[in-house]
Tab-separated table of C-alpha atoms and ligand atoms in Angstrom:
chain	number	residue	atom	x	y	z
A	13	UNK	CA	56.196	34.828	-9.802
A	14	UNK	CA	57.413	38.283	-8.060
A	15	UNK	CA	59.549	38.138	-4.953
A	16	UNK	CA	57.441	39.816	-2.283
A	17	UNK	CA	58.773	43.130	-3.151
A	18	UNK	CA	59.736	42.922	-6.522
A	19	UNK	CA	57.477	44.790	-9.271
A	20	UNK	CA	55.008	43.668	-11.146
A	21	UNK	CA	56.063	42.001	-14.620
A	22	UNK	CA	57.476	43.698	-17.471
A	23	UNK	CA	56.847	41.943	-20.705
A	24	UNK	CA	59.727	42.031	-23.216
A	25	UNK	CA	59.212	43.347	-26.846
A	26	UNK	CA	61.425	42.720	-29.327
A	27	UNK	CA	61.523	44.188	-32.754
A	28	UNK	CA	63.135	43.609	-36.153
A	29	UNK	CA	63.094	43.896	-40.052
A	30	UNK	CA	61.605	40.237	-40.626
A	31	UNK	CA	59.464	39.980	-37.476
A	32	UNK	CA	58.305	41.453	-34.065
A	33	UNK	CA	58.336	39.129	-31.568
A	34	UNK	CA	57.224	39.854	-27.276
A	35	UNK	CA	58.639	37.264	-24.852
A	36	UNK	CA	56.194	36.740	-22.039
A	37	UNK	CA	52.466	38.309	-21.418
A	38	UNK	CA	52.197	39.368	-17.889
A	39	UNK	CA	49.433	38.922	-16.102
A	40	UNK	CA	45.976	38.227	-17.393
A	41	UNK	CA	44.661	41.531	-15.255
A	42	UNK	CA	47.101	43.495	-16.506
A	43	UNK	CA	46.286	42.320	-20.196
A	44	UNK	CA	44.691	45.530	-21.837
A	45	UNK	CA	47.856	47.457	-20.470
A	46	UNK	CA	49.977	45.097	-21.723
A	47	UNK	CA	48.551	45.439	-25.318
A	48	UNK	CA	48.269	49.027	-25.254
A	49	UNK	CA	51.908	49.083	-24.647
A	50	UNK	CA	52.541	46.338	-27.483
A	51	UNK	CA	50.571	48.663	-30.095
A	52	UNK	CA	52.312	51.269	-28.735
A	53	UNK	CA	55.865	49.928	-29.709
A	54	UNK	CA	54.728	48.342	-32.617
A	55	UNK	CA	53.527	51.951	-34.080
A	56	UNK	CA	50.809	49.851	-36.386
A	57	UNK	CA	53.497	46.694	-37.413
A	58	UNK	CA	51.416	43.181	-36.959
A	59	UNK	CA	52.961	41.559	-33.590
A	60	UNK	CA	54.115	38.164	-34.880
A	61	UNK	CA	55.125	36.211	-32.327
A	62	UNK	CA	54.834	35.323	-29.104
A	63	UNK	CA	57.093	33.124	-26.487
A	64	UNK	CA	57.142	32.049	-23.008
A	65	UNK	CA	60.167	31.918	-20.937
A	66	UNK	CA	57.881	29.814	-18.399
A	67	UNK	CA	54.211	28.686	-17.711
A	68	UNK	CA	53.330	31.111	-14.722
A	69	UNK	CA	50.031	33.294	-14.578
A	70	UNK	CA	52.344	36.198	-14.387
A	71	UNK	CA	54.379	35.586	-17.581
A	72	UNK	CA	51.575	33.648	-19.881
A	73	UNK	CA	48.456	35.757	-17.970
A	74	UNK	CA	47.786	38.148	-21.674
A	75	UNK	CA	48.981	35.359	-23.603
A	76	UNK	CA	45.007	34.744	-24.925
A	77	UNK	CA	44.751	37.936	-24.923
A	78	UNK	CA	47.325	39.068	-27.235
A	79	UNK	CA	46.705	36.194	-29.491
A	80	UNK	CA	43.673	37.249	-30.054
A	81	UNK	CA	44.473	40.887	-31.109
A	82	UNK	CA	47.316	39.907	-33.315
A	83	UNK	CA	46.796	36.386	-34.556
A	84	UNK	CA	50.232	35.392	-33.659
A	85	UNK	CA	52.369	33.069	-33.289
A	86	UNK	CA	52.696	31.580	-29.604
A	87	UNK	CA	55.698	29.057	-28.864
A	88	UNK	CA	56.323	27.978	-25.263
A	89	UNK	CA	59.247	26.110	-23.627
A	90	UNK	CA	58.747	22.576	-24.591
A	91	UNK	CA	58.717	21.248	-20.648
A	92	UNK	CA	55.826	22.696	-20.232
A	93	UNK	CA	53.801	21.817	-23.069
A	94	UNK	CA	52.295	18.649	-21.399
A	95	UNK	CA	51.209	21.057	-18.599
A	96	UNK	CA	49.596	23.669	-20.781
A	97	UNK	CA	47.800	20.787	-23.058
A	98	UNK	CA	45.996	19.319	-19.735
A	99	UNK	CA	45.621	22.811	-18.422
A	100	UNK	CA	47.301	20.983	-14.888
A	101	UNK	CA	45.730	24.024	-12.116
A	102	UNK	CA	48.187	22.408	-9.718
A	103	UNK	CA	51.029	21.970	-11.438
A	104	UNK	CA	51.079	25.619	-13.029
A	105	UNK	CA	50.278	26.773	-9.453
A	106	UNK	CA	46.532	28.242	-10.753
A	107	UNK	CA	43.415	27.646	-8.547
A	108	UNK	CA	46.093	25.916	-6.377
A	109	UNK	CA	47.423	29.330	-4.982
A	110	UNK	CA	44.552	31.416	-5.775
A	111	UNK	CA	46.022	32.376	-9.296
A	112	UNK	CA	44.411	33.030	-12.480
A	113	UNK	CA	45.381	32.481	-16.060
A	114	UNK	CA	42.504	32.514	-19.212
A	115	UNK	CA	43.326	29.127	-20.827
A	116	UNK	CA	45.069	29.483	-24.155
A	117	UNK	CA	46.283	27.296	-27.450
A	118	UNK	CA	50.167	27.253	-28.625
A	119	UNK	CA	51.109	26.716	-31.655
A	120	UNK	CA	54.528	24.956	-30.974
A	121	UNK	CA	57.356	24.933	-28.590
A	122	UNK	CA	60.907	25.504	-28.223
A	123	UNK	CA	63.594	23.564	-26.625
A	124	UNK	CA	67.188	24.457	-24.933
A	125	UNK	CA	69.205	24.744	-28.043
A	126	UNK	CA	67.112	26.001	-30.234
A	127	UNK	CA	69.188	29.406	-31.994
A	128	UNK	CA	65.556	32.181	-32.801
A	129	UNK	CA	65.796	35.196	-34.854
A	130	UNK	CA	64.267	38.319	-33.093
A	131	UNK	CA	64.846	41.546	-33.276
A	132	UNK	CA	67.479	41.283	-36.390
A	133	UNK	CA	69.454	39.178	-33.614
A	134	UNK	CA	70.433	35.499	-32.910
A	135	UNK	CA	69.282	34.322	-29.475
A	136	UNK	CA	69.980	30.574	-28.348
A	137	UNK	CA	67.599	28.885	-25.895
A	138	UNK	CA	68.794	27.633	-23.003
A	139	UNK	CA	67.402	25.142	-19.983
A	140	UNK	CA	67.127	27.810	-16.779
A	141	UNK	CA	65.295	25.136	-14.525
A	142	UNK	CA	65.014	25.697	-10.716
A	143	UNK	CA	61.978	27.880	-9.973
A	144	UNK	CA	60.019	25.726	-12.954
A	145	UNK	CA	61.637	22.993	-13.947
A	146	UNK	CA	60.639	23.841	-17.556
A	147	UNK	CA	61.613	27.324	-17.803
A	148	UNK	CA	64.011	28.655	-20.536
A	149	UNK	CA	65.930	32.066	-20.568
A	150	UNK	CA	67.315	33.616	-23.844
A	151	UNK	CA	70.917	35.040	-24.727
A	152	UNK	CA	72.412	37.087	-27.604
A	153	UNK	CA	76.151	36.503	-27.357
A	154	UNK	CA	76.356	39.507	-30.055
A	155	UNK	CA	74.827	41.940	-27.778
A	156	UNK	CA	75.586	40.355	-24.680
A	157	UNK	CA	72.463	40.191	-23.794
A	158	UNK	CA	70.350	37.744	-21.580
A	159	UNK	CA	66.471	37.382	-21.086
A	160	UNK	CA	65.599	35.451	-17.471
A	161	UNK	CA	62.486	35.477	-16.680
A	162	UNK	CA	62.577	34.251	-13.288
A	163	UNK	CA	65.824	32.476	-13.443
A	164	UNK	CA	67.972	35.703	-12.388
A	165	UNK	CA	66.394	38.649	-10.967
A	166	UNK	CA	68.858	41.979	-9.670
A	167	UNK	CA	67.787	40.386	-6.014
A	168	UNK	CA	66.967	36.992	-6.354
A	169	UNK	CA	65.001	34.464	-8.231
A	170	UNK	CA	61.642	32.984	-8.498
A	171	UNK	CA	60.416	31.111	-5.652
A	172	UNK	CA	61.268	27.842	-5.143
A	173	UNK	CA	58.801	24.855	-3.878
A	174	UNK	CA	59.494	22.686	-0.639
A	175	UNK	CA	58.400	19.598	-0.508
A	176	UNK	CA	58.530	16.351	-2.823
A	177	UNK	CA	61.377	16.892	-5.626
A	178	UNK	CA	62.742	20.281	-3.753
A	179	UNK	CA	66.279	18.956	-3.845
A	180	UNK	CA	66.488	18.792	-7.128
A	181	UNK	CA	65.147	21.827	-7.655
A	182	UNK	CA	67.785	23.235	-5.430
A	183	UNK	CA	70.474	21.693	-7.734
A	184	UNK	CA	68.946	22.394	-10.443
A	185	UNK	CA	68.741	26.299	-9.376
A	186	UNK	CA	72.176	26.090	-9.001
A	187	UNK	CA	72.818	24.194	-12.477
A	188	UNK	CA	71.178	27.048	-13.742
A	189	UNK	CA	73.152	30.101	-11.825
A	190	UNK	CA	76.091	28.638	-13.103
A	191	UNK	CA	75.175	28.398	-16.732
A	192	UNK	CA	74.128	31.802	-16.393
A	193	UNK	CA	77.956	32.389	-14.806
A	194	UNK	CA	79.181	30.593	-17.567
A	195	UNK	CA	77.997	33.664	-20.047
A	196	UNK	CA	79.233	36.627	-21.363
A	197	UNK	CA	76.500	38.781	-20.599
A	198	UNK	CA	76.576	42.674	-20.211
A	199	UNK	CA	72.871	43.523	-19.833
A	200	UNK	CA	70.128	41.120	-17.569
A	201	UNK	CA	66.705	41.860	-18.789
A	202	UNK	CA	64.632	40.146	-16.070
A	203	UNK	CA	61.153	38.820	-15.603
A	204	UNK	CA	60.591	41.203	-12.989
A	205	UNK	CA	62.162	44.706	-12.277
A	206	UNK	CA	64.328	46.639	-14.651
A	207	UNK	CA	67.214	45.570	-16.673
A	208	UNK	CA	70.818	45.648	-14.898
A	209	UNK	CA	73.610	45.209	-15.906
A	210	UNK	CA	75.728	43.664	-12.726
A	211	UNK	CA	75.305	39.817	-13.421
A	212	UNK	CA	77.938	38.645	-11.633
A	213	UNK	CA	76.375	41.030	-8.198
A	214	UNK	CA	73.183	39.541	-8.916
A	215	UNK	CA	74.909	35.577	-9.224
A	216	UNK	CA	76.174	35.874	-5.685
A	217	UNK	CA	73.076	37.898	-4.375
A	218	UNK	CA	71.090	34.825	-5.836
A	219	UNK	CA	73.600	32.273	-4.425
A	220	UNK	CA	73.440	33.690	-0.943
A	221	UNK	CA	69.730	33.090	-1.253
A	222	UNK	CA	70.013	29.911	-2.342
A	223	UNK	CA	72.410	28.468	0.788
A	224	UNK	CA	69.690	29.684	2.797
A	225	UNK	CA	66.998	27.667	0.998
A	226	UNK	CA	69.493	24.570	0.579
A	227	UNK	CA	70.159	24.896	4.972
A	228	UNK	CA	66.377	25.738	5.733
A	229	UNK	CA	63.060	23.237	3.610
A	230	UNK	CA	60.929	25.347	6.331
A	231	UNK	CA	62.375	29.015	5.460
A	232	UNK	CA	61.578	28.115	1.862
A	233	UNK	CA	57.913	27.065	2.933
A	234	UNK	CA	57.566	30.422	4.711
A	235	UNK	CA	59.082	32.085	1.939
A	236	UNK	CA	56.429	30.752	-0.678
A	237	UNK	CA	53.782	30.962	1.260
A	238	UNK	CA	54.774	34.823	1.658
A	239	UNK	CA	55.249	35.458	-2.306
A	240	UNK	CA	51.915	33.639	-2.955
A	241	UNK	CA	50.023	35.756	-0.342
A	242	UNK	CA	51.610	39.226	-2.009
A	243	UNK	CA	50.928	37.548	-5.404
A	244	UNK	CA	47.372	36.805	-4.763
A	245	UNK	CA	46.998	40.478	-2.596
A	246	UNK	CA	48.221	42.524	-5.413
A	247	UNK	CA	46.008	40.529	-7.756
A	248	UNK	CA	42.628	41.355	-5.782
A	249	UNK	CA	43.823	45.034	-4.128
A	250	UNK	CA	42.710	44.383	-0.715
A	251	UNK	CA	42.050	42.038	1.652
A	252	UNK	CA	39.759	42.650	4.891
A	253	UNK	CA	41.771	41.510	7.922
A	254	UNK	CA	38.810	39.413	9.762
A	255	UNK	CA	39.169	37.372	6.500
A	256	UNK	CA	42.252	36.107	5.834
A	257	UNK	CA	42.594	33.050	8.276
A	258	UNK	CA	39.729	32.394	5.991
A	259	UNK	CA	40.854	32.944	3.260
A	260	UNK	CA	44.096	30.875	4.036
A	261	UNK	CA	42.282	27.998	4.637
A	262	UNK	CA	40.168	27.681	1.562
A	263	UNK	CA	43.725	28.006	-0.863
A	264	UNK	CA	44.818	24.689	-1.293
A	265	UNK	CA	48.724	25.480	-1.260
A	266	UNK	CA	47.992	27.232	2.089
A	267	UNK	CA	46.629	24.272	3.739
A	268	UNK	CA	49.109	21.901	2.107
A	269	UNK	CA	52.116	23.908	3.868
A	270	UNK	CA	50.208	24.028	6.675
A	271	UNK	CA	49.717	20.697	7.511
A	272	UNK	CA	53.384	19.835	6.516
A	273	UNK	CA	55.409	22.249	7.688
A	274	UNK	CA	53.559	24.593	10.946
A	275	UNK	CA	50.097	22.929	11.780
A	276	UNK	CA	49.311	26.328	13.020
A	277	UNK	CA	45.675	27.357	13.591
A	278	UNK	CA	44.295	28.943	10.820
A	279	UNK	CA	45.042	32.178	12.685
A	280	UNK	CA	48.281	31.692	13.717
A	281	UNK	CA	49.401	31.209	10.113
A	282	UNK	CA	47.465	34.636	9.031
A	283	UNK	CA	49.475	36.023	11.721
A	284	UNK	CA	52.815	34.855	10.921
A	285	UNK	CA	52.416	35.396	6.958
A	286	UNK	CA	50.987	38.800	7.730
A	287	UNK	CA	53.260	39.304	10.428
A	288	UNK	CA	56.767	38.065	8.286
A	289	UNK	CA	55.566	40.460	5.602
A	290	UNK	CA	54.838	43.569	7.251
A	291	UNK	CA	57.932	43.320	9.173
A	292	UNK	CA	59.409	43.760	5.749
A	293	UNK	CA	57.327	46.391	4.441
A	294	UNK	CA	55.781	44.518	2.087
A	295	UNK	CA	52.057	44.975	3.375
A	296	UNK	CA	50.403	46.988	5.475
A	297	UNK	CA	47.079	47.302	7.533
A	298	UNK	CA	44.882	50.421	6.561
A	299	UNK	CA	41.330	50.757	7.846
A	300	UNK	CA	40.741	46.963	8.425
A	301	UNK	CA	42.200	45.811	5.444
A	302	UNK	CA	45.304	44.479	4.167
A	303	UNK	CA	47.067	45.843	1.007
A	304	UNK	CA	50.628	45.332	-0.664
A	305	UNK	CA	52.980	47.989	-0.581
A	306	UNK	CA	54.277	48.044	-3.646
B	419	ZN	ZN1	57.568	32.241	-12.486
């Protein structure tokens, strides 16, 4: 899940002698680029295997899709795999937030501790929960390296969900930027943006964040309301202005922050998401409609 002005998701391909292997499948729009660019690093090599760092539609979106033009492999963290097996729309934040993901079969899972062999490199799995509670990143002491997926971004993390269970999401966010402080790690390659290689800048950008979250449930309910609203906007282009009170009431997650948190009028929320988010240059308004700036 993209901060509201983060990128849209890179997908991670690794190769080696033995076996190619991409981590994460971006979204499911975005799947024929996606597997244009796989083919294209594979230069005609079979991909072999697939994994998840996490169960969102922006990290498993192409994962049908690329199993079905390479036949391979597809391991996910094992927290989710109860999730994925009862397809749970809530849960993996689907028709709950207006997101979309084509429904898909794994063939096993991995779990933190588990050492893989990609690329002609060791990587260990490790526990990175927080923004999902079953996510996993991947490091390679050798080459210092450390896949995130939304654990660590250069600014930030994924977003985090008020509500029932949010403190312990908060600690566990922090469990997890600690392990991650814990490494050795010379090069981030994030879930979303570019890799970097200041961790330690992007720890106490992330920690920074997270006081705010941990002094403010209600900033965090604005702020996920705003990253699901650029989510959904960049997945459908445009949005007509006269619509989106709407449209905000008909999205379950909408309503459901709504009634806990504001208990604005339809309309007042449109204003203040809309509002928050062009203050920040993240949208803007362009001949009645609404589009992401991205
Ligand atoms: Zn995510």
């Amino acid at each position: 899940m993209p901060d509201e002005r983060q990128g849209s998701h890179h997908a991670d391909n690794s190769t080696g002698r033995d076996r190619t292997v991409l981590v994460d499948s971006g979204y499911g729009r975005d799947a024929n680029i996606t597997l244009a660019k796989v083919s294209a690093e594979l230069a005609g090599r079979p991909l072999d295997w697939l994994v998840n760092t996490h169960c969102h539609s922006d990290h498993m979106g192409g994962n049908a899709a690329v199993r079905r033009a390479h036949g391979c492999r597809l391991s996910i963290p094992i927290g989710e795999a109860l999730l994925i097996e009862a397809w749970d729309e809530q849960a993996l934040w689907l028709s709950y937030a207006d997101q979309r993901c084509e429904r898909f079969a794994f063939d096993d899972t991995i779990a933190p501790g588990d050492v893989l062999d990609w690329g002609d490199l060791q990587w260990r799995a490790m526990a990175a929960p927080g923004h999902d509670m079953g996510a996993l990143m991947f490091y390679c002491e050798e080459e210092r390296l450390l896949i995130t997926g939304d654990a660590l971004w250069e600014n930030g993390f994924g977003v985090l969900l008020p509500g029932p269970g949010h403190g312990e999401r908060l600690a566990a966010t922090r469990s997890t930027l600690e392990s991650i402080a814990s490494l050795d790690v010379g090069t981030v390659i994030p879930g979303h943006g570019h890799p970097f290689s200041n961790a330690a800048g992007a720890l106490e950008r992330s920690l920074q964040r997270l006081a705010a979250f941990e002094r403010d449930e209600l900033r965090m309910a604005r702020h996920v309301l705003k990253v699901m609203f650029v989510f959904s906007l960049l997945d459908r282009q445009r949005l007509p202005l006269s619509r989106i009170p709407g449209y905000l009431a008909t999205i379950p997650v909408y309503a459901d922050f709504n009634a806990r948190y504001f208990q604005l009028s339809d309309a007042a929320l449109a204003a203040m998401i809309v509002g928050e988010l062009e203050r920040a240059g993240a949208v803007k308004r362009s001949n009645g409609y609404l589009i992401a700036c991205v």
